[in-house]
Tab-separated table of C-alpha atoms in Angstrom:
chain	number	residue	atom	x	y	z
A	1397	UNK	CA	-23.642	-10.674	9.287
A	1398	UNK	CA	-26.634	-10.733	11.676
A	1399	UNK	CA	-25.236	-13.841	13.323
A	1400	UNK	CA	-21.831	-12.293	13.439
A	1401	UNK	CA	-23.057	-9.008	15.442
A	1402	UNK	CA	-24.942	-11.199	17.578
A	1403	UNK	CA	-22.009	-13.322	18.667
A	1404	UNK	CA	-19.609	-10.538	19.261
A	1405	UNK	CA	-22.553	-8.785	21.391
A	1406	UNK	CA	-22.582	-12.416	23.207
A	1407	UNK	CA	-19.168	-12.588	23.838
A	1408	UNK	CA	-18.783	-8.518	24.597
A	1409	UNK	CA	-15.845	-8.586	21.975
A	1410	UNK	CA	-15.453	-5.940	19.323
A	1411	UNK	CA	-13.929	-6.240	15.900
A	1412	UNK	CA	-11.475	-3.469	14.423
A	1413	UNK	CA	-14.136	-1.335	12.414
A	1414	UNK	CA	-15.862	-1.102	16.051
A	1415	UNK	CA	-12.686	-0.426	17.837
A	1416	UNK	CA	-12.519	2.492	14.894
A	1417	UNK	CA	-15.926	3.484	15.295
A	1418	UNK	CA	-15.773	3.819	18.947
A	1419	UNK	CA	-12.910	5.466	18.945
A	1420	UNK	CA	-14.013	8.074	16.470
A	1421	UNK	CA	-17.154	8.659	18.571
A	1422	UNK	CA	-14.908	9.236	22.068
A	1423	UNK	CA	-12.810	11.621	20.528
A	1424	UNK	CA	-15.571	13.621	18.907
A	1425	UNK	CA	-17.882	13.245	22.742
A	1426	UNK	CA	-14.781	13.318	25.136
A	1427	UNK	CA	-12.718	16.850	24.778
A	1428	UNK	CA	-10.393	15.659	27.703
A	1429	UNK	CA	-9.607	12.244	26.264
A	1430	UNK	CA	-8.929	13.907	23.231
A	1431	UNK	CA	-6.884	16.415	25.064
A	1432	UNK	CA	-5.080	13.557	26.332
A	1433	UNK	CA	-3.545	12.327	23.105
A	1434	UNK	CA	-3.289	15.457	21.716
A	1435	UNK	CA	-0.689	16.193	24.610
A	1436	UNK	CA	0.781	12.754	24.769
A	1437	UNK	CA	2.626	12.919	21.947
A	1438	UNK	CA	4.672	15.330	19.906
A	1439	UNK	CA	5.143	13.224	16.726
A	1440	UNK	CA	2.714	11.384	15.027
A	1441	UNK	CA	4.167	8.854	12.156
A	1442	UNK	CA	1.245	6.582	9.742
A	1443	UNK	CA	2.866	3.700	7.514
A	1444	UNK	CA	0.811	2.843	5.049
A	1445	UNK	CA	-1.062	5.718	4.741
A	1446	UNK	CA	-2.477	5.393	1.175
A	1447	UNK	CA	-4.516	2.604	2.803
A	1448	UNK	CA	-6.792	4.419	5.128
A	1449	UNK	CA	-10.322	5.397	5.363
A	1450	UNK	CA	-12.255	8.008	6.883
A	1451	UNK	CA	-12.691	7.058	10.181
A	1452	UNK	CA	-8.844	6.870	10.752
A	1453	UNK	CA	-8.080	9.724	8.945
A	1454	UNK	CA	-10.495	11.709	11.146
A	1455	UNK	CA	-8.639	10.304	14.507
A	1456	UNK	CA	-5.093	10.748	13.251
A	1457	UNK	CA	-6.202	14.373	12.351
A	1458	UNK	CA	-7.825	14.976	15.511
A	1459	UNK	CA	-4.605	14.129	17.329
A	1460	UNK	CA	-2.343	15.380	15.133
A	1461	UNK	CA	-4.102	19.087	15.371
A	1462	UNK	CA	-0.993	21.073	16.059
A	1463	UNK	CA	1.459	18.685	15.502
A	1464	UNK	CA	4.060	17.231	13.866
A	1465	UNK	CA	2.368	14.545	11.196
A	1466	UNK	CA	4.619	12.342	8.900
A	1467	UNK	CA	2.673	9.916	6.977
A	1468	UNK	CA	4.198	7.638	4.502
A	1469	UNK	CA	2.346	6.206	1.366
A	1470	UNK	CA	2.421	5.330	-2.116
A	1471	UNK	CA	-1.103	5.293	-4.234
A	1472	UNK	CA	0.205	2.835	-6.719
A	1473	UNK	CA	0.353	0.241	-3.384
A	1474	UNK	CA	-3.357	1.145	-2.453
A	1475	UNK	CA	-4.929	-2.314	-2.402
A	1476	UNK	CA	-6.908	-2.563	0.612
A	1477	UNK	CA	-10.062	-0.985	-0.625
A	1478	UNK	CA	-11.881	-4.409	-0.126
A	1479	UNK	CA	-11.852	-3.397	3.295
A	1480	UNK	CA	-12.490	0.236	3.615
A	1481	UNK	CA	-9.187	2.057	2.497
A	1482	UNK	CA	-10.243	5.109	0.555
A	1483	UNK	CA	-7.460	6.419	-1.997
A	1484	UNK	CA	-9.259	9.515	-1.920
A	1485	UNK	CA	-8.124	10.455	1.636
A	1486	UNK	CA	-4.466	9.590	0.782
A	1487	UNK	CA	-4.561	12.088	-2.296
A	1488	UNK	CA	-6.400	14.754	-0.381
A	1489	UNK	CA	-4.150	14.319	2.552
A	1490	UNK	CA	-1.133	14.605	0.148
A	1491	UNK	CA	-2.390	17.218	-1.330
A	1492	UNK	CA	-2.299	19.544	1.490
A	1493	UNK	CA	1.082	18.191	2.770
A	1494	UNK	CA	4.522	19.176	2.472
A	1495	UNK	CA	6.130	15.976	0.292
A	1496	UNK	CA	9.246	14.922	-0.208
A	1497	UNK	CA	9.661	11.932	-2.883
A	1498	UNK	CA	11.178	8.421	-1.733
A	1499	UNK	CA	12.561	7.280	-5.118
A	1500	UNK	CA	15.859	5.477	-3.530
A	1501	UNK	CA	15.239	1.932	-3.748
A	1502	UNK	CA	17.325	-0.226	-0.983
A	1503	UNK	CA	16.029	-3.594	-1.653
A	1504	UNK	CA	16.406	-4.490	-5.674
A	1505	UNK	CA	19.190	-3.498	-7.937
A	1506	UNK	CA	18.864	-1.289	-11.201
A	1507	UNK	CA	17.474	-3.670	-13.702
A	1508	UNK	CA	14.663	-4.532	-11.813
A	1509	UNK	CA	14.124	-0.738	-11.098
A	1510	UNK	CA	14.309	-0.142	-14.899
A	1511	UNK	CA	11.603	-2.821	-14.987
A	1512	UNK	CA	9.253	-1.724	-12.491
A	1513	UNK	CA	9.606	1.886	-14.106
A	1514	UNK	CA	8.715	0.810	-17.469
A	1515	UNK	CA	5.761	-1.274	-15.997
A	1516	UNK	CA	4.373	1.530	-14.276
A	1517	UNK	CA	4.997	3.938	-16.944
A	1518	UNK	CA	2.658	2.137	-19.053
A	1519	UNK	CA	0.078	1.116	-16.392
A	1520	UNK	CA	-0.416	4.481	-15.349
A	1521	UNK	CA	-0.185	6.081	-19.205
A	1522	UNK	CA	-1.852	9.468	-18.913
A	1523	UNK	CA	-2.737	9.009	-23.201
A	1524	UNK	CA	-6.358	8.684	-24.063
A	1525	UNK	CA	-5.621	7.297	-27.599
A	1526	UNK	CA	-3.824	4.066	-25.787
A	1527	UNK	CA	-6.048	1.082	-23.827
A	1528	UNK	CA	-4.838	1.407	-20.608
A	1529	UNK	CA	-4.199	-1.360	-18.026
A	1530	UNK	CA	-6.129	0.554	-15.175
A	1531	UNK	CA	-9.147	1.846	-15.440
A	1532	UNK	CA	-9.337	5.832	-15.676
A	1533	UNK	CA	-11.051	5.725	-12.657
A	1534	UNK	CA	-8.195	4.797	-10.509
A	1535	UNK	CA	-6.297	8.178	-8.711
A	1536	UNK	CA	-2.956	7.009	-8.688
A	1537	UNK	CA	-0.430	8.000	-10.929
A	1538	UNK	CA	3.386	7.670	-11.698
A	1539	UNK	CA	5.413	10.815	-12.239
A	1540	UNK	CA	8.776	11.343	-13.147
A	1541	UNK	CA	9.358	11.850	-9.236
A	1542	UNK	CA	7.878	8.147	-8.640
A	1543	UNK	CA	10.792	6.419	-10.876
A	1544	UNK	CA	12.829	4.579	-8.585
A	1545	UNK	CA	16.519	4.797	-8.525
A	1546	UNK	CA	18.793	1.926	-6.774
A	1547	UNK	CA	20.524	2.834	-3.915
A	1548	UNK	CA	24.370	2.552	-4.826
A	1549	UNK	CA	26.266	1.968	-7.944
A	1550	UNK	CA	27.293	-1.638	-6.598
A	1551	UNK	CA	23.276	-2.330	-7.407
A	1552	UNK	CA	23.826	-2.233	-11.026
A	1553	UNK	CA	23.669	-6.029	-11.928
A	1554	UNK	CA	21.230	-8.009	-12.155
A	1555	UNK	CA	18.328	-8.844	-14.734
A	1556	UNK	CA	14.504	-9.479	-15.010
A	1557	UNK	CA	13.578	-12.587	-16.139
A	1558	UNK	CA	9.596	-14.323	-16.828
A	1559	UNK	CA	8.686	-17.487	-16.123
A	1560	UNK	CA	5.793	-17.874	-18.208
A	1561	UNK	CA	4.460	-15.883	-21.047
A	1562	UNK	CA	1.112	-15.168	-21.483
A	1563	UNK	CA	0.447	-17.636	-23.581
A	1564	UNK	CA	1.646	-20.726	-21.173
A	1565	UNK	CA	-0.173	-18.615	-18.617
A	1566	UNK	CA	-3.642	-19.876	-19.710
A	1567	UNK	CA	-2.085	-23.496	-20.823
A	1568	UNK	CA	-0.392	-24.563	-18.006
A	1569	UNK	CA	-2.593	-22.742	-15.224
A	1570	UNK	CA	-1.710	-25.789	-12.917
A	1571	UNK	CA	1.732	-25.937	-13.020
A	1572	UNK	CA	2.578	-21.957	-12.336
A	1573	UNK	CA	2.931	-22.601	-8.970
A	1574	UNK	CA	4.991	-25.292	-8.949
A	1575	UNK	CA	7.035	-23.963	-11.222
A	1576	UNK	CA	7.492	-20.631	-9.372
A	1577	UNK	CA	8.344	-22.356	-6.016
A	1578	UNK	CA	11.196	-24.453	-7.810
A	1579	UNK	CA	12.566	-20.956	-9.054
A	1580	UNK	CA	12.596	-19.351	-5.634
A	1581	UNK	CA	14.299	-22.612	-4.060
A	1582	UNK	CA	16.777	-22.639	-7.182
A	1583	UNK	CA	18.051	-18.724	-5.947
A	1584	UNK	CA	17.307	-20.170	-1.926
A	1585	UNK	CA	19.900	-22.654	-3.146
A	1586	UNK	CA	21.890	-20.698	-5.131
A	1587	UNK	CA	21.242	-22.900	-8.108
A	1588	UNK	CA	20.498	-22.019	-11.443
A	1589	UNK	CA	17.862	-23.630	-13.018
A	1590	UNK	CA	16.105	-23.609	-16.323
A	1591	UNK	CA	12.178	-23.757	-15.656
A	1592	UNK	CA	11.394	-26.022	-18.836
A	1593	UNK	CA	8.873	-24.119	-21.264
């Protein structure tokens, strides 16, 4: 890490938690820069948002003051806390926001909605008499407002199928990938193949 810090210093480069940092620091020292982008825009939009920390939430509230915010998010997606996102900040954010559910699902038809719903119904099982999958530690949760719904009627095909039980997961370890890839080039084909057991 040393090393690291030394060579951007060296090569007067800065990495993105410095571009955050610094940016966090100008807005709090500089009124009239912040001034600046409060005024510059009347909409402020954040993708992604249940994967943010701090330091951004701090600078998209600082410009946002007075304005229109729209952030977009979904806990159960939060999977960038490796690298700083905070779920916290989403669900506190949230929690003082006006929301309005996205439960229409464009992109898969209703049996793989029915799927994902049941998954997530018993991932995020509220029961303390049942092992759950997550740990009780984790803030997201699925309400009836998170089941997703496919977009038209003509989505209503379709089906869910696994490749490999959990059994042949820990047998065949080696041959999962290979296996998936001949699946997705099977439907890239539109072939349909049996992956042998």
């Amino acid at each position: 890490y040393t090393r690291y810090q030394d060579a951007l210093r060296v090569n007067n480069a800065l990495d993105f938690d410095d571009l955050l940092m610094r940016t966090t620091l100008l807005l709090r020292e500089r009124e009239d820069l912040l001034r600046k982008y409060q005024q510059k825009w009347q909409y402020l939009l954040v993708d992604e948002f249940q994967d943010t920390n701090s330091l951004q939430n701090e600078i998209v509230n600082k410009i946002s003051k007075d304005k229109n915010l729209f952030v977009v998010g979904d806990s159960k997606q939060s999977i960038y806390s490796f690298q700083g996102a905070e779920l916290e900040v989403f669900n506190s954010a949230v929690g003082k926001l006006d929301k309005e559910p996205m439960s229409i699902n464009y992109r898969s038809d209703k049996k793989i909605l029915e799927f994902v719903n049941t998954v997530f119904g018993k991932l995020f099982e509220q029961d303390d008499n049942t092992n759950r999958l997550i740990s009780s530690n984790f803030k997201a949760t699925f309400t009836q407002d998170d089941k997703l719904q496919p977009s038209s009627k003509d989505k209503a095909n379709g089906k869910v199928e696994f490749l490999i039980s959990q059994e042949e997961a820990y047998q065949k370890i080696d041959n999962q990938a290979k296996d998936i890839a001949k699946f997705i080039k099977a439907i890239k084909d539109n072939k349909v193949i049996k992956i042998p057991a």
